[in-house]
PDB file of C-alpha atoms in Angstrom:
ATOM      1  CA  MET G   1     121.247  72.421 105.468  1.00  0.00           C
ATOM      2  CA  THR G   2     124.311  71.390 107.467  1.00  0.00           C
ATOM      3  CA  ILE G   3     125.754  74.889 107.147  1.00  0.00           C
ATOM      4  CA  ILE G   4     122.452  76.451 108.226  1.00  0.00           C
ATOM      5  CA  GLU G   5     122.162  74.140 111.240  1.00  0.00           C
ATOM      6  CA  LYS G   6     125.706  74.981 112.361  1.00  0.00           C
ATOM      7  CA  LEU G   7     125.031  78.690 111.883  1.00  0.00           C
ATOM      8  CA  LEU G   8     121.846  78.547 113.944  1.00  0.00           C
ATOM      9  CA  ASP G   9     123.536  76.413 116.587  1.00  0.00           C
ATOM     10  CA  LYS G  10     126.388  78.890 117.035  1.00  0.00           C
ATOM     11  CA  ASN G  11     123.992  81.851 117.156  1.00  0.00           C
ATOM     12  CA  GLY G  12     121.258  80.267 119.254  1.00  0.00           C
ATOM     13  CA  PHE G  13     120.065  83.444 120.979  1.00  0.00           C
ATOM     14  CA  VAL G  14     119.624  85.326 117.691  1.00  0.00           C
ATOM     15  CA  ALA G  15     118.045  82.258 116.122  1.00  0.00           C
ATOM     16  CA  GLY G  16     115.585  82.125 119.019  1.00  0.00           C
ATOM     17  CA  PHE G  17     114.458  85.680 118.362  1.00  0.00           C
ATOM     18  CA  LEU G  18     114.219  84.919 114.640  1.00  0.00           C
ATOM     19  CA  PHE G  19     112.060  81.872 115.301  1.00  0.00           C
ATOM     20  CA  LEU G  20     109.744  83.819 117.608  1.00  0.00           C
ATOM     21  CA  GLY G  21     109.498  86.654 115.074  1.00  0.00           C
ATOM     22  CA  ILE G  22     108.445  84.256 112.326  1.00  0.00           C
ATOM     23  CA  LEU G  23     105.956  82.588 114.670  1.00  0.00           C
ATOM     24  CA  MET G  24     104.407  85.937 115.676  1.00  0.00           C
ATOM     25  CA  TYR G  25     104.205  87.089 112.048  1.00  0.00           C
ATOM     26  CA  ALA G  26     102.555  83.857 110.928  1.00  0.00           C
ATOM     27  CA  SER G  27     100.116  83.984 113.856  1.00  0.00           C
ATOM     28  CA  ALA G  28      99.169  87.580 113.073  1.00  0.00           C
ATOM     29  CA  TRP G  29      98.586  86.629 109.416  1.00  0.00           C
ATOM     30  CA  ILE G  30      96.392  83.670 110.396  1.00  0.00           C
ATOM     31  CA  SER G  31      94.440  85.861 112.813  1.00  0.00           C
ATOM     32  CA  LYS G  32      93.791  88.510 110.166  1.00  0.00           C
ATOM     33  CA  LYS G  33      93.254  86.405 107.039  1.00  0.00           C
ATOM     34  CA  ILE G  34      91.712  83.201 108.386  1.00  0.00           C
ATOM     35  CA  THR G  35      89.926  84.015 111.647  1.00  0.00           C
ATOM     36  CA  ARG G  36      89.182  87.647 110.646  1.00  0.00           C
ATOM     37  CA  ASN G  37      90.585  88.850 113.979  1.00  0.00           C
ATOM     38  CA  LYS G  38      88.107  86.755 115.968  1.00  0.00           C
ATOM     39  CA  ILE G  39      91.058  84.944 117.548  1.00  0.00           C
ATOM     40  CA  PRO G  40      93.930  87.279 118.577  1.00  0.00           C
ATOM     41  CA  GLY G  41      97.287  86.632 116.936  1.00  0.00           C
ATOM     42  CA  ALA G  42      98.971  86.420 120.340  1.00  0.00           C
ATOM     43  CA  ALA G  43      96.573  83.654 121.391  1.00  0.00           C
ATOM     44  CA  ILE G  44      97.394  81.680 118.252  1.00  0.00           C
ATOM     45  CA  ALA G  45     101.130  82.180 118.829  1.00  0.00           C
ATOM     46  CA  ILE G  46     100.926  81.085 122.476  1.00  0.00           C
ATOM     47  CA  THR G  47      98.891  77.985 121.663  1.00  0.00           C
ATOM     48  CA  THR G  48     101.218  77.076 118.791  1.00  0.00           C
ATOM     49  CA  GLY G  49     104.240  77.553 121.047  1.00  0.00           C
ATOM     50  CA  LEU G  50     102.788  75.192 123.621  1.00  0.00           C
ATOM     51  CA  LEU G  51     102.129  72.568 120.944  1.00  0.00           C
ATOM     52  CA  LEU G  52     105.620  72.931 119.466  1.00  0.00           C
ATOM     53  CA  ALA G  53     107.156  72.514 122.927  1.00  0.00           C
ATOM     54  CA  GLY G  54     105.914  68.935 122.866  1.00  0.00           C
ATOM     55  CA  LEU G  55     108.171  68.172 119.902  1.00  0.00           C
ATOM     56  CA  GLY G  56     111.299  68.532 122.024  1.00  0.00           C
ATOM     57  CA  GLY G  57     112.436  66.950 125.266  1.00  0.00           C
ATOM     58  CA  LYS G  58     112.259  68.154 128.845  1.00  0.00           C
ATOM     59  CA  LYS G  59     113.105  71.719 127.759  1.00  0.00           C
ATOM     60  CA  GLY G  60     110.825  71.680 124.747  1.00  0.00           C
ATOM     61  CA  LEU G  61     112.315  72.841 121.452  1.00  0.00           C
ATOM     62  CA  ALA G  62     115.394  74.062 123.327  1.00  0.00           C
ATOM     63  CA  ASP G  63     116.587  70.435 123.443  1.00  0.00           C
ATOM     64  CA  ILE G  64     117.047  70.623 119.669  1.00  0.00           C
ATOM     65  CA  PRO G  65     120.512  72.203 119.076  1.00  0.00           C
ATOM     66  CA  MET G  66     119.381  74.696 116.417  1.00  0.00           C
ATOM     67  CA  PHE G  67     116.708  76.020 118.791  1.00  0.00           C
ATOM     68  CA  SER G  68     118.897  76.057 121.922  1.00  0.00           C
ATOM     69  CA  GLY G  69     118.559  79.843 122.210  1.00  0.00           C
ATOM     70  CA  LEU G  70     114.924  79.404 123.206  1.00  0.00           C
ATOM     71  CA  ALA G  71     116.151  78.099 126.570  1.00  0.00           C
ATOM     72  CA  ILE G  72     117.360  81.618 127.386  1.00  0.00           C
ATOM     73  CA  LEU G  73     114.214  83.316 126.110  1.00  0.00           C
ATOM     74  CA  GLY G  74     112.050  80.915 128.096  1.00  0.00           C
ATOM     75  CA  GLY G  75     114.240  80.872 131.193  1.00  0.00           C
ATOM     76  CA  SER G  76     113.701  82.478 134.588  1.00  0.00           C
ATOM     77  CA  MET G  77     115.898  85.489 133.792  1.00  0.00           C
ATOM     78  CA  MET G  78     113.805  86.678 130.841  1.00  0.00           C
ATOM     79  CA  ARG G  79     110.611  85.788 132.714  1.00  0.00           C
ATOM     80  CA  ASP G  80     111.525  87.931 135.719  1.00  0.00           C
ATOM     81  CA  PHE G  81     112.731  90.736 133.459  1.00  0.00           C
ATOM     82  CA  SER G  82     109.399  90.673 131.621  1.00  0.00           C
ATOM     83  CA  ILE G  83     107.437  90.762 134.868  1.00  0.00           C
ATOM     84  CA  VAL G  84     109.368  93.774 136.146  1.00  0.00           C
ATOM     85  CA  ALA G  85     109.216  95.535 132.776  1.00  0.00           C
ATOM     86  CA  THR G  86     105.441  95.121 132.451  1.00  0.00           C
ATOM     87  CA  ALA G  87     104.809  96.181 136.047  1.00  0.00           C
ATOM     88  CA  MET G  88     106.859  99.350 135.460  1.00  0.00           C
ATOM     89  CA  GLY G  89     104.371 100.330 132.781  1.00  0.00           C
ATOM     90  CA  ALA G  90     101.471 100.504 135.243  1.00  0.00           C
ATOM     91  CA  SER G  91      99.994 103.859 136.200  1.00  0.00           C
ATOM     92  CA  ILE G  92      99.810 104.631 139.933  1.00  0.00           C
ATOM     93  CA  SER G  93      96.557 106.529 139.467  1.00  0.00           C
ATOM     94  CA  GLU G  94      94.945 103.495 137.827  1.00  0.00           C
ATOM     95  CA  ILE G  95      96.291 101.182 140.540  1.00  0.00           C
ATOM     96  CA  LYS G  96      94.691 103.334 143.244  1.00  0.00           C
ATOM     97  CA  LYS G  97      91.328 103.020 141.504  1.00  0.00           C
ATOM     98  CA  ALA G  98      91.319  99.274 142.133  1.00  0.00           C
ATOM     99  CA  GLY G  99      91.113 100.068 145.861  1.00  0.00           C
ATOM    100  CA  ILE G 100      89.892  97.458 148.310  1.00  0.00           C
ATOM    101  CA  ALA G 101      88.662  95.215 145.491  1.00  0.00           C
ATOM    102  CA  GLY G 102      92.230  94.673 144.328  1.00  0.00           C
ATOM    103  CA  VAL G 103      93.389  93.778 147.837  1.00  0.00           C
ATOM    104  CA  LEU G 104      90.475  91.444 148.518  1.00  0.00           C
ATOM    105  CA  SER G 105      91.002  89.694 145.193  1.00  0.00           C
ATOM    106  CA  LEU G 106      94.443  88.565 146.380  1.00  0.00           C
ATOM    107  CA  PHE G 107      93.154  86.852 149.509  1.00  0.00           C
ATOM    108  CA  ILE G 108      90.074  85.420 147.786  1.00  0.00           C
ATOM    109  CA  GLY G 109      92.157  84.146 144.875  1.00  0.00           C
ATOM    110  CA  ILE G 110      94.772  82.457 147.056  1.00  0.00           C
ATOM    111  CA  THR G 111      92.243  80.858 149.393  1.00  0.00           C
ATOM    112  CA  THR G 112      90.038  79.583 146.565  1.00  0.00           C
ATOM    113  CA  ALA G 113      92.910  78.126 144.540  1.00  0.00           C
ATOM    114  CA  PHE G 114      94.417  76.579 147.665  1.00  0.00           C
ATOM    115  CA  MET G 115      91.206  74.799 148.612  1.00  0.00           C
ATOM    116  CA  ILE G 116      90.563  73.561 145.070  1.00  0.00           C
ATOM    117  CA  GLY G 117      94.100  72.208 144.751  1.00  0.00           C
ATOM    118  CA  GLY G 118      93.966  70.690 148.223  1.00  0.00           C
ATOM    119  CA  SER G 119      90.635  69.034 147.460  1.00  0.00           C
ATOM    120  CA  ILE G 120      92.107  67.472 144.323  1.00  0.00           C
ATOM    121  CA  ALA G 121      94.986  66.168 146.452  1.00  0.00           C
ATOM    122  CA  TRP G 122      92.513  64.768 148.989  1.00  0.00           C
ATOM    123  CA  PHE G 123      90.559  62.803 146.370  1.00  0.00           C
ATOM    124  CA  MET G 124      93.844  61.475 144.992  1.00  0.00           C
ATOM    125  CA  GLY G 125      94.659  60.031 148.390  1.00  0.00           C
ATOM    126  CA  TYR G 126      97.024  62.704 149.705  1.00  0.00           C
ATOM    127  CA  THR G 127      95.200  63.370 152.951  1.00  0.00           C
ATOM    128  CA  ASP G 128      98.027  64.495 155.226  1.00  0.00           C
ATOM    129  CA  ALA G 129      98.491  68.186 155.982  1.00  0.00           C
ATOM    130  CA  LYS G 130     101.854  68.512 154.211  1.00  0.00           C
ATOM    131  CA  SER G 131     100.610  67.044 150.937  1.00  0.00           C
ATOM    132  CA  PHE G 132      97.297  68.905 151.066  1.00  0.00           C
ATOM    133  CA  THR G 133      99.067  72.204 151.688  1.00  0.00           C
ATOM    134  CA  THR G 134     101.787  71.700 149.088  1.00  0.00           C
ATOM    135  CA  ILE G 135      99.479  70.685 146.249  1.00  0.00           C
ATOM    136  CA  GLY G 136      97.010  73.380 147.286  1.00  0.00           C
ATOM    137  CA  ALA G 137      99.846  75.903 147.105  1.00  0.00           C
ATOM    138  CA  GLY G 138     100.761  74.576 143.664  1.00  0.00           C
ATOM    139  CA  ALA G 139      97.226  75.386 142.525  1.00  0.00           C
ATOM    140  CA  CYS G 140      98.014  78.995 143.438  1.00  0.00           C
ATOM    141  CA  THR G 141     101.101  79.074 141.207  1.00  0.00           C
ATOM    142  CA  PHE G 142     103.858  76.663 140.219  1.00  0.00           C
ATOM    143  CA  ILE G 143     106.240  78.871 142.206  1.00  0.00           C
ATOM    144  CA  VAL G 144     104.295  78.897 145.472  1.00  0.00           C
ATOM    145  CA  GLY G 145     103.945  75.088 145.411  1.00  0.00           C
ATOM    146  CA  PRO G 146     107.618  74.058 145.572  1.00  0.00           C
ATOM    147  CA  ILE G 147     108.494  76.890 147.957  1.00  0.00           C
ATOM    148  CA  THR G 148     105.754  75.749 150.329  1.00  0.00           C
ATOM    149  CA  GLY G 149     106.655  72.077 149.978  1.00  0.00           C
ATOM    150  CA  SER G 150     110.317  72.737 150.736  1.00  0.00           C
ATOM    151  CA  ALA G 151     109.433  74.885 153.741  1.00  0.00           C
ATOM    152  CA  ILE G 152     107.159  72.324 155.404  1.00  0.00           C
ATOM    153  CA  GLY G 153     109.126  69.215 154.424  1.00  0.00           C
ATOM    154  CA  ALA G 154     106.852  67.646 151.803  1.00  0.00           C
ATOM    155  CA  SER G 155     108.107  64.741 149.685  1.00  0.00           C
ATOM    156  CA  SER G 156     109.692  65.340 146.273  1.00  0.00           C
ATOM    157  CA  GLU G 157     106.788  63.498 144.630  1.00  0.00           C
ATOM    158  CA  VAL G 158     104.257  65.878 146.149  1.00  0.00           C
ATOM    159  CA  ILE G 159     106.368  68.917 145.258  1.00  0.00           C
ATOM    160  CA  ALA G 160     106.532  67.699 141.646  1.00  0.00           C
ATOM    161  CA  MET G 161     102.744  67.369 141.613  1.00  0.00           C
ATOM    162  CA  SER G 162     102.375  70.911 142.942  1.00  0.00           C
ATOM    163  CA  ILE G 163     104.500  72.213 140.082  1.00  0.00           C
ATOM    164  CA  ALA G 164     102.490  70.201 137.554  1.00  0.00           C
ATOM    165  CA  ILE G 165      99.127  71.509 138.736  1.00  0.00           C
ATOM    166  CA  GLY G 166     100.495  75.053 138.651  1.00  0.00           C
ATOM    167  CA  VAL G 167     101.752  74.656 135.091  1.00  0.00           C
ATOM    168  CA  ILE G 168      98.401  73.237 133.968  1.00  0.00           C
ATOM    169  CA  LYS G 169      96.632  76.197 135.557  1.00  0.00           C
ATOM    170  CA  SER G 170      98.955  78.632 133.780  1.00  0.00           C
ATOM    171  CA  ILE G 171      98.318  77.012 130.394  1.00  0.00           C
ATOM    172  CA  ILE G 172      94.541  77.018 130.891  1.00  0.00           C
ATOM    173  CA  VAL G 173      94.543  80.691 131.923  1.00  0.00           C
ATOM    174  CA  THR G 174      96.701  81.593 128.911  1.00  0.00           C
ATOM    175  CA  ILE G 175      94.387  79.940 126.401  1.00  0.00           C
ATOM    176  CA  VAL G 176      90.991  80.707 127.969  1.00  0.00           C
ATOM    177  CA  THR G 177      91.448  84.389 128.927  1.00  0.00           C
ATOM    178  CA  PRO G 178      91.019  85.904 125.418  1.00  0.00           C
ATOM    179  CA  PHE G 179      87.799  83.980 124.883  1.00  0.00           C
ATOM    180  CA  ILE G 180      86.098  84.989 128.156  1.00  0.00           C
ATOM    181  CA  ALA G 181      87.437  88.545 128.447  1.00  0.00           C
ATOM    182  CA  LYS G 182      84.367  90.268 126.994  1.00  0.00           C
ATOM    183  CA  ARG G 183      81.937  88.172 129.011  1.00  0.00           C
ATOM    184  CA  ILE G 184      83.560  89.047 132.341  1.00  0.00           C
ATOM    185  CA  GLY G 185      84.214  92.701 131.523  1.00  0.00           C
ATOM    186  CA  LEU G 186      87.975  92.328 131.300  1.00  0.00           C
ATOM    187  CA  ASN G 187      88.523  95.536 129.349  1.00  0.00           C
ATOM    188  CA  ASN G 188      90.014  98.116 131.727  1.00  0.00           C
ATOM    189  CA  PRO G 189      92.964  98.433 134.148  1.00  0.00           C
ATOM    190  CA  GLN G 190      90.816  97.959 137.263  1.00  0.00           C
ATOM    191  CA  SER G 191      89.248  94.702 136.085  1.00  0.00           C
ATOM    192  CA  ALA G 192      92.690  93.501 134.930  1.00  0.00           C
ATOM    193  CA  MET G 193      94.092  94.091 138.424  1.00  0.00           C
ATOM    194  CA  VAL G 194      91.240  92.205 140.057  1.00  0.00           C
ATOM    195  CA  PHE G 195      91.642  89.425 137.483  1.00  0.00           C
ATOM    196  CA  GLY G 196      95.367  89.163 138.228  1.00  0.00           C
ATOM    197  CA  GLY G 197      94.639  89.097 141.946  1.00  0.00           C
ATOM    198  CA  LEU G 198      92.050  86.344 141.620  1.00  0.00           C
ATOM    199  CA  ILE G 199      93.985  84.128 139.203  1.00  0.00           C
ATOM    200  CA  GLY G 200      97.531  84.823 140.338  1.00  0.00           C
ATOM    201  CA  THR G 201      99.673  82.877 137.918  1.00  0.00           C
ATOM    202  CA  THR G 202     101.784  85.708 136.506  1.00  0.00           C
ATOM    203  CA  SER G 203     102.855  83.931 133.333  1.00  0.00           C
ATOM    204  CA  GLY G 204      99.318  82.813 132.514  1.00  0.00           C
ATOM    205  CA  VAL G 205      97.736  86.168 133.336  1.00  0.00           C
ATOM    206  CA  ALA G 206     100.343  88.154 131.388  1.00  0.00           C
ATOM    207  CA  ALA G 207     100.101  85.900 128.335  1.00  0.00           C
ATOM    208  CA  GLY G 208      96.299  85.809 128.450  1.00  0.00           C
ATOM    209  CA  LEU G 209      96.020  89.582 128.752  1.00  0.00           C
ATOM    210  CA  ALA G 210      98.585  90.060 125.997  1.00  0.00           C
ATOM    211  CA  ALA G 211      96.287  88.089 123.728  1.00  0.00           C
ATOM    212  CA  THR G 212      93.306  90.130 124.921  1.00  0.00           C
ATOM    213  CA  ASP G 213      94.699  93.673 125.112  1.00  0.00           C
ATOM    214  CA  PRO G 214      98.425  94.381 125.594  1.00  0.00           C
ATOM    215  CA  LYS G 215      97.603  97.601 127.459  1.00  0.00           C
ATOM    216  CA  LEU G 216      96.135  95.555 130.325  1.00  0.00           C
ATOM    217  CA  VAL G 217      99.236  93.402 130.856  1.00  0.00           C
ATOM    218  CA  PRO G 218     101.039  95.707 133.369  1.00  0.00           C
ATOM    219  CA  TYR G 219      98.009  95.844 135.662  1.00  0.00           C
ATOM    220  CA  GLY G 220      97.254  92.123 135.673  1.00  0.00           C
ATOM    221  CA  ALA G 221     100.937  91.246 136.021  1.00  0.00           C
ATOM    222  CA  LEU G 222     101.311  93.640 138.944  1.00  0.00           C
ATOM    223  CA  THR G 223      98.656  92.059 141.175  1.00  0.00           C
ATOM    224  CA  ALA G 224      99.547  88.557 139.966  1.00  0.00           C
ATOM    225  CA  THR G 225     103.115  89.176 141.165  1.00  0.00           C
ATOM    226  CA  PHE G 226     101.808  90.319 144.553  1.00  0.00           C
ATOM    227  CA  TYR G 227      99.663  87.169 144.570  1.00  0.00           C
ATOM    228  CA  THR G 228     102.763  84.986 144.257  1.00  0.00           C
ATOM    229  CA  GLY G 229     104.535  86.809 147.075  1.00  0.00           C
ATOM    230  CA  LEU G 230     101.517  86.693 149.361  1.00  0.00           C
ATOM    231  CA  GLY G 231     100.993  83.006 148.561  1.00  0.00           C
ATOM    232  CA  CYS G 232     104.600  82.236 149.524  1.00  0.00           C
ATOM    233  CA  LEU G 233     103.891  83.855 152.898  1.00  0.00           C
ATOM    234  CA  LEU G 234     100.447  82.427 153.661  1.00  0.00           C
ATOM    235  CA  CYS G 235     100.650  78.846 152.358  1.00  0.00           C
ATOM    236  CA  PRO G 236     103.587  77.506 154.428  1.00  0.00           C
ATOM    237  CA  SER G 237     102.485  79.391 157.552  1.00  0.00           C
ATOM    238  CA  VAL G 238      98.839  80.294 158.185  1.00  0.00           C
ATOM    239  CA  LEU G 239      97.238  77.829 155.767  1.00  0.00           C
ATOM    240  CA  TYR G 240      99.553  74.970 156.760  1.00  0.00           C
ATOM    241  CA  PHE G 241      98.819  75.677 160.422  1.00  0.00           C
ATOM    242  CA  LEU G 242      95.073  75.479 159.742  1.00  0.00           C
ATOM    243  CA  MET G 243      95.400  72.252 157.741  1.00  0.00           C
ATOM    244  CA  SER G 244      97.522  70.694 160.502  1.00  0.00           C
ATOM    245  CA  HIS G 245      94.657  71.180 162.926  1.00  0.00           C
ATOM    246  CA  LEU G 246      91.854  70.259 160.541  1.00  0.00           C
ATOM    247  CA  LEU G 247      93.285  67.104 158.941  1.00  0.00           C
TER     248      LEU G 247
END
């Protein structure tokens, strides 16, 4: 066991891929043999990964030396690479079909998430404009929150809360999407683009769609990425300006 641990520790990146491969294989087997494909294998793998992350420290399983390679696989570099790679797989003709609905979904999604997050902040006692805006931005995505907070001068405590609410949103979207996909008609590129525009959290949307239908991932990820960019523009400017006058 000591030899194996040292081997895995020295080859952390390869060990990370090996671990994920075993996890995906086991999840696919459980999906097929136990749930009879009622629960997608990707959904089982994602949920299991989230549970296993709790066994480690601040970086999840990556804090355990033999699983240190997972820090690279779960880091910002691989995340951004995945976002770009999935977006590159989108068809321009399908994107055009989304039309005005895709554009409107971005503004509706950002505004709705912002107000929900801000309302939560209000009931928690954060009634000033900076806190309301920062936590509201965090409800958009865990990227928009800290960017907004830093731009308008929010406290580190509030910025941390904005990240937390964004992470919770991402996890919920990841787990719930496969189960509600059929009910909301999430089965084509156009609906995936509108879904990504309304929800916005790229990691949650991409993971949820991967568990639903991998072919939809590029379309949802594309509008979700635009959502993040638009949120970074609107939250610390227009929305903060409005909150400053309303609160």
